[in-house]
């Protein structure tokens, strides 16, 4: 079995990013609430999805998946607010439209106050810029405030863990039948950071291997539900130990992987380069392969090295096509090659062959 690498977490897809992908020898991309899909009608329309698909086809890059519809499509669903049924109906339209253009994977997070960090410019190896989190500093607010998926307004009232579990079950019950009907898979991203304290007034629930197993139960064995295994987030739980537990339980129900790591675990950690964090990348890739995983790996957000514009907050394609990202991709290509897991299966040759 081979494991594919995809250029991932792309916010702004353009010819610069496409060229970067080709120069890295990649044949697929994964986009993250892409600006080419504004979704102004409350769902991703057939027209905008078709245009994106045609754009990537013209660049000879497969669309391996999309992650996170715009916040405006999803926030009432996450929070269980009146109006969520209309958002769910629109989410079903998005699913049908994805299938109509041959995109079969949509990642989602169930974070009512999104991802939190307390420092977006911490010092990593050699002074590289990385993000960090320290629970003791959350009183200062979310350092990721202003990012397009971070809610701009505080919650009207707190949301308990029981409410978040119920909201997630309601969402799955409503959308999985449509996903199964049209052959689209939905992949849950675990809660980053995986702390059991509410952040911004909302409880976090997908914070442990046991909680991920519970989410799997909520999906009722649906073939259209799986995990977006964000290794960084699971590493934040208990390092390689929690990663192993999730891989051993979820195996083929892991649809794709965010391959990043951290140093430390909750309540205090900082992001880092691959190979210097909590887990051994080669051991984890070998375990993924042996578990029956046959999805793809993306690089997610990465440290900003000397000369790079930023690590996450700047979503321009210039900031995205960074030294830090090239390092991550090159590192993963080397590990896959060393494990003899990179033999192209011949179905997707690089564009210049
Ligand atoms: O763990 C994280 O924070 C990252 O992987 C997120 O950027 C993630 O990619 C999404 O935004 C959450 O779906």
mmCIF file of C-alpha atoms and ligand atoms in Angstrom:
data_model
loop_
_atom_site.group_PDB
_atom_site.id
_atom_site.type_symbol
_atom_site.label_atom_id
_atom_site.label_comp_id
_atom_site.label_asym_id
_atom_site.label_seq_id
_atom_site.Cartn_x
_atom_site.Cartn_y
_atom_site.Cartn_z
ATOM 1 C CA UNK A 1 0.000 0.000 0.000
ATOM 2 C CA UNK A 2 1.223 3.525 -0.671
ATOM 3 C CA UNK A 3 0.383 6.676 1.240
ATOM 4 C CA UNK A 4 -0.156 9.843 -0.778
ATOM 5 C CA UNK A 5 1.096 13.301 0.117
ATOM 6 C CA UNK A 6 -1.125 16.234 -0.760
ATOM 7 C CA UNK A 7 -0.363 19.941 -0.501
ATOM 8 C CA UNK A 8 -2.861 20.909 2.175
ATOM 9 C CA UNK A 9 -4.503 23.616 4.232
ATOM 10 C CA UNK A 10 -4.558 25.906 1.215
ATOM 11 C CA UNK A 11 -6.571 29.064 1.844
ATOM 12 C CA UNK A 12 -5.831 30.945 -1.367
ATOM 13 C CA UNK A 13 -5.298 28.669 -4.358
ATOM 14 C CA UNK A 14 -3.577 30.384 -7.304
ATOM 15 C CA UNK A 15 -0.914 29.683 -9.933
ATOM 16 C CA UNK A 16 1.818 30.364 -7.341
ATOM 17 C CA UNK A 17 0.493 27.565 -5.131
ATOM 18 C CA UNK A 18 -0.003 25.262 -8.132
ATOM 19 C CA UNK A 19 3.612 25.812 -9.204
ATOM 20 C CA UNK A 20 4.812 25.199 -5.632
ATOM 21 C CA UNK A 21 2.922 21.880 -5.622
ATOM 22 C CA UNK A 22 4.466 20.799 -8.920
ATOM 23 C CA UNK A 23 7.973 21.801 -7.842
ATOM 24 C CA UNK A 24 7.476 19.670 -4.707
ATOM 25 C CA UNK A 25 6.493 16.755 -6.932
ATOM 26 C CA UNK A 26 2.924 16.647 -5.614
ATOM 27 C CA UNK A 27 -0.109 15.745 -7.698
ATOM 28 C CA UNK A 28 -2.962 16.749 -5.400
ATOM 29 C CA UNK A 29 -4.153 19.582 -3.187
ATOM 30 C CA UNK A 30 -6.444 19.903 -0.172
ATOM 31 C CA UNK A 31 -8.104 23.275 0.347
ATOM 32 C CA UNK A 32 -9.152 24.922 3.610
ATOM 33 C CA UNK A 33 -12.205 27.175 3.364
ATOM 34 C CA UNK A 34 -10.795 28.356 0.058
ATOM 35 C CA UNK A 35 -11.412 31.925 -1.046
ATOM 36 C CA UNK A 36 -12.479 30.552 -4.449
ATOM 37 C CA UNK A 37 -15.569 29.145 -2.710
ATOM 38 C CA UNK A 38 -17.222 32.181 -1.088
ATOM 39 C CA UNK A 39 -20.518 30.324 -0.695
ATOM 40 C CA UNK A 40 -22.529 33.553 -0.637
ATOM 41 C CA UNK A 41 -25.859 31.663 -0.788
ATOM 42 C CA UNK A 42 -25.139 29.791 2.453
ATOM 43 C CA UNK A 43 -23.819 26.689 0.661
ATOM 44 C CA UNK A 44 -21.148 25.904 -1.928
ATOM 45 C CA UNK A 45 -22.852 26.196 -5.288
ATOM 46 C CA UNK A 46 -22.416 23.813 -8.181
ATOM 47 C CA UNK A 47 -21.043 26.660 -10.298
ATOM 48 C CA UNK A 48 -18.251 27.667 -7.909
ATOM 49 C CA UNK A 49 -17.322 24.055 -7.176
ATOM 50 C CA UNK A 50 -17.252 23.224 -10.878
ATOM 51 C CA UNK A 51 -15.050 26.266 -11.564
ATOM 52 C CA UNK A 52 -12.629 25.181 -8.805
ATOM 53 C CA UNK A 53 -12.522 21.634 -10.138
ATOM 54 C CA UNK A 54 -11.874 22.865 -13.694
ATOM 55 C CA UNK A 55 -9.142 25.212 -12.406
ATOM 56 C CA UNK A 56 -7.309 22.393 -10.609
ATOM 57 C CA UNK A 57 -7.829 19.996 -13.541
ATOM 58 C CA UNK A 58 -6.226 22.585 -15.821
ATOM 59 C CA UNK A 59 -3.304 22.722 -13.364
ATOM 60 C CA UNK A 60 -3.176 18.897 -13.403
ATOM 61 C CA UNK A 61 -3.741 18.752 -9.667
ATOM 62 C CA UNK A 62 -6.331 16.460 -8.108
ATOM 63 C CA UNK A 63 -8.572 17.878 -5.383
ATOM 64 C CA UNK A 64 -7.969 15.373 -2.601
ATOM 65 C CA UNK A 65 -10.448 17.076 -0.323
ATOM 66 C CA UNK A 66 -11.847 20.263 1.133
ATOM 67 C CA UNK A 67 -11.952 21.243 4.788
ATOM 68 C CA UNK A 68 -14.331 23.570 6.634
ATOM 69 C CA UNK A 69 -17.197 25.321 4.945
ATOM 70 C CA UNK A 70 -17.281 29.061 5.760
ATOM 71 C CA UNK A 71 -18.190 29.862 9.363
ATOM 72 C CA UNK A 72 -21.386 31.593 8.150
ATOM 73 C CA UNK A 73 -22.614 28.198 6.889
ATOM 74 C CA UNK A 74 -21.985 26.286 10.094
ATOM 75 C CA UNK A 75 -21.945 28.279 13.348
ATOM 76 C CA UNK A 76 -25.609 27.718 14.276
ATOM 77 C CA UNK A 77 -25.111 23.968 13.771
ATOM 78 C CA UNK A 78 -22.096 23.907 16.103
ATOM 79 C CA UNK A 79 -23.899 25.970 18.731
ATOM 80 C CA UNK A 80 -27.320 24.305 18.401
ATOM 81 C CA UNK A 81 -29.063 27.616 17.757
ATOM 82 C CA UNK A 82 -32.395 28.369 16.075
ATOM 83 C CA UNK A 83 -31.743 28.461 12.338
ATOM 84 C CA UNK A 84 -29.495 25.378 12.438
ATOM 85 C CA UNK A 85 -32.021 23.380 10.392
ATOM 86 C CA UNK A 86 -31.690 25.854 7.527
ATOM 87 C CA UNK A 87 -27.883 25.615 7.762
ATOM 88 C CA UNK A 88 -28.183 21.812 7.788
ATOM 89 C CA UNK A 89 -30.346 21.903 4.664
ATOM 90 C CA UNK A 90 -27.694 24.079 3.018
ATOM 91 C CA UNK A 91 -24.960 21.719 4.201
ATOM 92 C CA UNK A 92 -26.817 18.900 2.468
ATOM 93 C CA UNK A 93 -26.794 21.028 -0.724
ATOM 94 C CA UNK A 94 -23.031 21.476 -0.349
ATOM 95 C CA UNK A 95 -22.603 17.707 -0.002
ATOM 96 C CA UNK A 96 -24.687 17.014 -3.119
ATOM 97 C CA UNK A 97 -22.794 19.670 -5.090
ATOM 98 C CA UNK A 98 -19.424 18.255 -3.992
ATOM 99 C CA UNK A 99 -20.476 14.834 -5.268
ATOM 100 C CA UNK A 100 -21.684 16.360 -8.546
ATOM 101 C CA UNK A 101 -18.160 17.616 -9.313
ATOM 102 C CA UNK A 102 -16.377 14.511 -8.067
ATOM 103 C CA UNK A 103 -15.075 15.800 -4.719
ATOM 104 C CA UNK A 104 -15.749 13.099 -2.154
ATOM 105 C CA UNK A 105 -14.173 14.347 1.072
ATOM 106 C CA UNK A 106 -15.134 17.249 3.339
ATOM 107 C CA UNK A 107 -13.401 17.891 6.657
ATOM 108 C CA UNK A 108 -15.162 19.690 9.480
ATOM 109 C CA UNK A 109 -14.435 20.844 13.001
ATOM 110 C CA UNK A 110 -16.984 21.091 15.790
ATOM 111 C CA UNK A 111 -15.340 23.934 17.696
ATOM 112 C CA UNK A 112 -17.910 26.617 18.590
ATOM 113 C CA UNK A 113 -15.063 29.051 19.343
ATOM 114 C CA UNK A 114 -12.622 27.509 16.858
ATOM 115 C CA UNK A 115 -8.935 26.770 17.467
ATOM 116 C CA UNK A 116 -7.183 28.667 20.269
ATOM 117 C CA UNK A 117 -3.586 29.745 20.611
ATOM 118 C CA UNK A 118 -2.082 32.135 23.167
ATOM 119 C CA UNK A 119 0.957 33.053 21.075
ATOM 120 C CA UNK A 120 1.175 33.219 17.279
ATOM 121 C CA UNK A 121 4.881 34.165 17.243
ATOM 122 C CA UNK A 122 6.614 31.934 19.757
ATOM 123 C CA UNK A 123 10.248 31.070 19.203
ATOM 124 C CA UNK A 124 10.922 27.622 17.819
ATOM 125 C CA UNK A 125 14.152 25.930 16.738
ATOM 126 C CA UNK A 126 16.760 28.470 15.636
ATOM 127 C CA UNK A 127 14.283 31.270 16.237
ATOM 128 C CA UNK A 128 11.686 29.986 13.765
ATOM 129 C CA UNK A 129 8.212 31.406 14.381
ATOM 130 C CA UNK A 130 5.707 28.884 15.733
ATOM 131 C CA UNK A 131 2.349 29.043 17.486
ATOM 132 C CA UNK A 132 1.955 28.113 21.137
ATOM 133 C CA UNK A 133 -0.744 27.551 23.756
ATOM 134 C CA UNK A 134 -0.658 27.956 27.522
ATOM 135 C CA UNK A 135 -3.927 27.490 29.421
ATOM 136 C CA UNK A 136 -2.642 29.913 32.082
ATOM 137 C CA UNK A 137 -2.742 32.693 29.474
ATOM 138 C CA UNK A 138 -6.226 32.191 27.970
ATOM 139 C CA UNK A 139 -7.542 35.104 30.037
ATOM 140 C CA UNK A 140 -5.789 37.286 27.471
ATOM 141 C CA UNK A 141 -8.077 35.948 24.738
ATOM 142 C CA UNK A 142 -7.437 33.942 21.605
ATOM 143 C CA UNK A 143 -4.267 34.951 19.738
ATOM 144 C CA UNK A 144 -5.956 33.492 16.625
ATOM 145 C CA UNK A 145 -8.724 36.114 16.852
ATOM 146 C CA UNK A 146 -9.248 37.714 13.470
ATOM 147 C CA UNK A 147 -8.649 34.480 11.549
ATOM 148 C CA UNK A 148 -11.528 33.858 9.145
ATOM 149 C CA UNK A 149 -12.836 30.790 11.040
ATOM 150 C CA UNK A 150 -12.588 32.382 14.485
ATOM 151 C CA UNK A 151 -15.992 33.774 15.542
ATOM 152 C CA UNK A 152 -15.904 37.558 15.758
ATOM 153 C CA UNK A 153 -18.579 37.819 18.450
ATOM 154 C CA UNK A 154 -18.520 36.246 21.920
ATOM 155 C CA UNK A 155 -21.122 33.589 22.686
ATOM 156 C CA UNK A 156 -24.456 34.863 24.010
ATOM 157 C CA UNK A 157 -24.335 32.102 26.614
ATOM 158 C CA UNK A 158 -22.035 29.244 27.588
ATOM 159 C CA UNK A 159 -22.345 25.900 25.789
ATOM 160 C CA UNK A 160 -21.905 22.780 27.934
ATOM 161 C CA UNK A 161 -20.248 19.525 26.914
ATOM 162 C CA UNK A 162 -23.627 17.735 26.923
ATOM 163 C CA UNK A 163 -24.989 20.367 24.550
ATOM 164 C CA UNK A 164 -22.003 20.020 22.208
ATOM 165 C CA UNK A 165 -22.411 16.231 22.144
ATOM 166 C CA UNK A 166 -26.117 16.603 21.394
ATOM 167 C CA UNK A 167 -25.437 19.203 18.678
ATOM 168 C CA UNK A 168 -22.921 16.902 17.019
ATOM 169 C CA UNK A 169 -25.323 13.941 17.106
ATOM 170 C CA UNK A 170 -28.106 16.106 15.624
ATOM 171 C CA UNK A 171 -25.781 17.205 12.823
ATOM 172 C CA UNK A 172 -24.617 13.673 11.977
ATOM 173 C CA UNK A 173 -28.154 12.253 12.026
ATOM 174 C CA UNK A 174 -29.235 14.970 9.587
ATOM 175 C CA UNK A 175 -26.379 14.901 7.068
ATOM 176 C CA UNK A 176 -24.921 11.387 7.002
ATOM 177 C CA UNK A 177 -27.852 9.860 5.069
ATOM 178 C CA UNK A 178 -27.268 12.372 2.249
ATOM 179 C CA UNK A 179 -23.488 11.849 2.372
ATOM 180 C CA UNK A 180 -24.016 8.086 2.083
ATOM 181 C CA UNK A 181 -26.493 8.524 -0.761
ATOM 182 C CA UNK A 182 -24.052 10.520 -2.902
ATOM 183 C CA UNK A 183 -20.776 8.941 -1.751
ATOM 184 C CA UNK A 184 -19.231 11.889 0.116
ATOM 185 C CA UNK A 185 -17.189 11.287 3.260
ATOM 186 C CA UNK A 186 -17.152 13.687 6.241
ATOM 187 C CA UNK A 187 -14.037 13.818 8.424
ATOM 188 C CA UNK A 188 -14.031 15.190 11.966
ATOM 189 C CA UNK A 189 -11.052 17.258 13.141
ATOM 190 C CA UNK A 190 -10.402 16.749 16.890
ATOM 191 C CA UNK A 191 -10.606 19.769 19.169
ATOM 192 C CA UNK A 192 -7.478 21.929 19.123
ATOM 193 C CA UNK A 193 -6.343 22.506 21.804
ATOM 194 C CA UNK A 194 -7.799 19.384 23.443
ATOM 195 C CA UNK A 195 -8.431 20.954 26.834
ATOM 196 C CA UNK A 196 -11.358 20.039 29.073
ATOM 197 C CA UNK A 197 -11.890 23.668 30.035
ATOM 198 C CA UNK A 198 -14.344 25.716 28.009
ATOM 199 C CA UNK A 199 -12.528 28.253 25.830
ATOM 200 C CA UNK A 200 -14.508 31.370 24.969
ATOM 201 C CA UNK A 201 -17.492 29.891 26.814
ATOM 202 C CA UNK A 202 -17.812 26.702 24.770
ATOM 203 C CA UNK A 203 -16.951 23.240 26.024
ATOM 204 C CA UNK A 204 -14.509 21.139 23.989
ATOM 205 C CA UNK A 205 -15.448 17.520 23.617
ATOM 206 C CA UNK A 206 -13.185 15.768 21.090
ATOM 207 C CA UNK A 207 -10.255 16.048 23.475
ATOM 208 C CA UNK A 208 -9.103 12.445 24.010
ATOM 209 C CA UNK A 209 -8.892 9.080 22.242
ATOM 210 C CA UNK A 210 -11.957 7.985 24.220
ATOM 211 C CA UNK A 211 -13.924 10.991 22.958
ATOM 212 C CA UNK A 212 -12.914 10.241 19.368
ATOM 213 C CA UNK A 213 -14.150 6.675 19.878
ATOM 214 C CA UNK A 214 -17.419 8.154 21.189
ATOM 215 C CA UNK A 215 -17.737 10.312 18.069
ATOM 216 C CA UNK A 216 -17.222 7.153 16.019
ATOM 217 C CA UNK A 217 -20.144 5.576 17.899
ATOM 218 C CA UNK A 218 -22.293 8.650 17.244
ATOM 219 C CA UNK A 219 -21.773 8.063 13.520
ATOM 220 C CA UNK A 220 -23.349 4.626 13.897
ATOM 221 C CA UNK A 221 -20.856 2.838 11.645
ATOM 222 C CA UNK A 222 -21.634 5.081 8.663
ATOM 223 C CA UNK A 223 -19.095 4.625 5.838
ATOM 224 C CA UNK A 224 -19.453 8.376 5.228
ATOM 225 C CA UNK A 225 -17.992 9.348 8.582
ATOM 226 C CA UNK A 226 -14.362 9.224 9.587
ATOM 227 C CA UNK A 227 -11.526 11.091 11.191
ATOM 228 C CA UNK A 228 -9.284 13.862 9.997
ATOM 229 C CA UNK A 229 -6.392 12.687 12.156
ATOM 230 C CA UNK A 230 -4.711 15.937 13.091
ATOM 231 C CA UNK A 231 -1.544 14.465 14.549
ATOM 232 C CA UNK A 232 -0.639 17.801 16.117
ATOM 233 C CA UNK A 233 -3.900 17.956 18.026
ATOM 234 C CA UNK A 234 -3.734 14.324 19.178
ATOM 235 C CA UNK A 235 -0.066 14.809 20.078
ATOM 236 C CA UNK A 236 -1.217 17.707 22.252
ATOM 237 C CA UNK A 237 -3.281 15.170 24.235
ATOM 238 C CA UNK A 238 -0.559 12.694 25.341
ATOM 239 C CA UNK A 239 2.054 12.572 22.609
ATOM 240 C CA UNK A 240 2.699 9.376 20.658
ATOM 241 C CA UNK A 241 0.726 7.320 23.184
ATOM 242 C CA UNK A 242 -2.554 9.041 22.312
ATOM 243 C CA UNK A 243 -1.706 8.918 18.611
ATOM 244 C CA UNK A 244 -1.172 5.154 18.781
ATOM 245 C CA UNK A 245 -4.477 4.647 20.608
ATOM 246 C CA UNK A 246 -6.391 6.626 17.991
ATOM 247 C CA UNK A 247 -4.679 4.904 15.039
ATOM 248 C CA UNK A 248 -5.227 1.433 16.532
ATOM 249 C CA UNK A 249 -8.924 2.128 17.074
ATOM 250 C CA UNK A 250 -9.791 4.091 13.965
ATOM 251 C CA UNK A 251 -7.492 2.505 11.322
ATOM 252 C CA UNK A 252 -9.287 2.640 7.926
ATOM 253 C CA UNK A 253 -11.788 5.149 9.359
ATOM 254 C CA UNK A 254 -8.973 7.701 9.263
ATOM 255 C CA UNK A 255 -9.702 9.469 5.982
ATOM 256 C CA UNK A 256 -6.723 11.817 5.974
ATOM 257 C CA UNK A 257 -3.976 13.148 8.234
ATOM 258 C CA UNK A 258 -2.721 16.589 9.272
ATOM 259 C CA UNK A 259 0.951 15.754 9.723
ATOM 260 C CA UNK A 260 2.264 18.270 12.211
ATOM 261 C CA UNK A 261 3.660 17.981 15.739
ATOM 262 C CA UNK A 262 4.133 19.895 18.986
ATOM 263 C CA UNK A 263 6.536 19.925 21.923
ATOM 264 C CA UNK A 264 4.695 19.451 25.206
ATOM 265 C CA UNK A 265 1.076 18.534 25.809
ATOM 266 C CA UNK A 266 -1.943 20.396 27.162
ATOM 267 C CA UNK A 267 -2.143 22.619 29.139
ATOM 268 C CA UNK A 268 1.069 23.982 27.536
ATOM 269 C CA UNK A 269 2.654 23.232 24.177
ATOM 270 C CA UNK A 270 4.275 24.863 21.179
ATOM 271 C CA UNK A 271 4.260 23.801 17.562
ATOM 272 C CA UNK A 272 7.525 22.593 16.076
ATOM 273 C CA UNK A 273 9.332 21.074 13.103
ATOM 274 C CA UNK A 274 8.720 17.427 12.290
ATOM 275 C CA UNK A 275 11.235 15.177 14.020
ATOM 276 C CA UNK A 276 11.758 17.331 17.124
ATOM 277 C CA UNK A 277 8.304 16.943 18.643
ATOM 278 C CA UNK A 278 6.418 14.443 20.790
ATOM 279 C CA UNK A 279 6.236 11.629 18.250
ATOM 280 C CA UNK A 280 8.519 9.755 15.858
ATOM 281 C CA UNK A 281 7.190 10.443 12.338
ATOM 282 C CA UNK A 282 8.514 7.212 10.817
ATOM 283 C CA UNK A 283 6.997 5.079 13.596
ATOM 284 C CA UNK A 284 3.652 6.854 13.207
ATOM 285 C CA UNK A 285 3.597 6.494 9.415
ATOM 286 C CA UNK A 286 4.493 2.804 9.723
ATOM 287 C CA UNK A 287 1.639 2.366 12.263
ATOM 288 C CA UNK A 288 -0.784 4.214 9.989
ATOM 289 C CA UNK A 289 0.146 1.944 7.089
ATOM 290 C CA UNK A 290 -0.111 -1.222 9.195
ATOM 291 C CA UNK A 291 -3.539 -0.110 10.478
ATOM 292 C CA UNK A 292 -4.951 -0.177 6.949
ATOM 293 C CA UNK A 293 -4.945 3.606 6.452
ATOM 294 C CA UNK A 294 -5.111 4.330 2.715
ATOM 295 C CA UNK A 295 -5.867 8.021 2.652
ATOM 296 C CA UNK A 296 -3.549 10.954 2.179
ATOM 297 C CA UNK A 297 -1.308 13.129 4.348
ATOM 298 C CA UNK A 298 -1.155 16.920 4.303
ATOM 299 C CA UNK A 299 1.331 19.273 5.914
ATOM 300 C CA UNK A 300 -1.191 21.572 7.731
ATOM 301 C CA UNK A 301 0.303 24.811 9.160
ATOM 302 C CA UNK A 302 4.058 24.870 9.657
ATOM 303 C CA UNK A 303 6.815 26.862 11.409
ATOM 304 C CA UNK A 304 7.887 30.060 9.641
ATOM 305 C CA UNK A 305 11.633 29.904 8.936
ATOM 306 C CA UNK A 306 13.999 32.803 8.319
ATOM 307 C CA UNK A 307 12.654 34.737 5.320
ATOM 308 C CA UNK A 308 9.150 33.199 5.573
ATOM 309 C CA UNK A 309 6.311 35.684 5.933
ATOM 310 C CA UNK A 310 4.278 33.916 8.608
ATOM 311 C CA UNK A 311 3.249 30.573 10.064
ATOM 312 C CA UNK A 312 -0.574 30.709 9.867
ATOM 313 C CA UNK A 313 -2.242 34.077 10.181
ATOM 314 C CA UNK A 314 -1.133 35.410 6.767
ATOM 315 C CA UNK A 315 -3.190 33.393 4.246
ATOM 316 C CA UNK A 316 -1.589 34.863 1.106
ATOM 317 C CA UNK A 317 -0.084 32.404 -1.356
ATOM 318 C CA UNK A 318 3.304 34.079 -0.857
ATOM 319 C CA UNK A 319 3.138 33.287 2.878
ATOM 320 C CA UNK A 320 1.774 29.815 2.189
ATOM 321 C CA UNK A 321 4.567 28.748 -0.211
ATOM 322 C CA UNK A 322 7.204 28.890 2.498
ATOM 323 C CA UNK A 323 10.519 27.302 3.425
ATOM 324 C CA UNK A 324 8.816 25.812 6.456
ATOM 325 C CA UNK A 325 6.246 24.091 4.269
ATOM 326 C CA UNK A 326 8.824 22.839 1.783
ATOM 327 C CA UNK A 327 10.794 21.403 4.737
ATOM 328 C CA UNK A 328 7.714 19.575 6.057
ATOM 329 C CA UNK A 329 6.851 18.107 2.664
ATOM 330 C CA UNK A 330 10.442 17.126 1.956
ATOM 331 C CA UNK A 331 10.771 15.524 5.386
ATOM 332 C CA UNK A 332 7.616 13.444 4.804
ATOM 333 C CA UNK A 333 8.741 12.450 1.302
ATOM 334 C CA UNK A 334 12.013 11.224 2.793
ATOM 335 C CA UNK A 335 10.288 9.192 5.493
ATOM 336 C CA UNK A 336 7.831 7.643 3.018
ATOM 337 C CA UNK A 337 10.703 6.786 0.699
ATOM 338 C CA UNK A 338 12.732 5.285 3.546
ATOM 339 C CA UNK A 339 9.751 3.123 4.493
ATOM 340 C CA UNK A 340 9.185 2.175 0.833
ATOM 341 C CA UNK A 341 5.651 3.561 1.084
ATOM 342 C CA UNK A 342 5.985 6.180 -1.627
ATOM 343 C CA UNK A 343 6.041 4.074 -4.795
ATOM 344 C CA UNK A 344 3.672 5.921 -7.090
ATOM 345 C CA UNK A 345 0.795 3.593 -7.856
ATOM 346 C CA UNK A 346 0.924 4.862 -11.424
ATOM 347 C CA UNK A 347 -2.542 6.388 -11.277
ATOM 348 C CA UNK A 348 -1.321 9.966 -10.727
ATOM 349 C CA UNK A 349 2.013 10.831 -12.263
ATOM 350 C CA UNK A 350 3.569 14.290 -11.711
ATOM 351 C CA UNK A 351 2.390 16.818 -14.277
ATOM 352 C CA UNK A 352 5.662 16.991 -16.207
ATOM 353 C CA UNK A 353 5.842 13.259 -17.009
HETATM 354 O O1 LIG B 1 -5.264 21.689 14.514
HETATM 355 C C1 LIG B 1 -5.318 22.790 13.982
HETATM 356 O O2 LIG B 1 -5.524 23.838 14.568
HETATM 357 C C2 LIG B 1 -5.172 22.916 12.523
HETATM 358 O O3 LIG B 1 -5.022 21.672 11.950
HETATM 359 C C3 LIG B 1 -6.380 23.708 12.049
HETATM 360 O O4 LIG B 1 -5.930 24.717 11.209
HETATM 361 C C4 LIG B 1 -7.315 22.870 11.283
HETATM 362 O O5 LIG B 1 -6.630 22.666 10.062
HETATM 363 C C5 LIG B 1 -8.629 23.384 10.917
HETATM 364 O O6 LIG B 1 -8.715 24.731 10.781
HETATM 365 C C6 LIG B 1 -9.652 22.828 11.842
HETATM 366 O O7 LIG B 1 -10.542 22.139 10.998
#
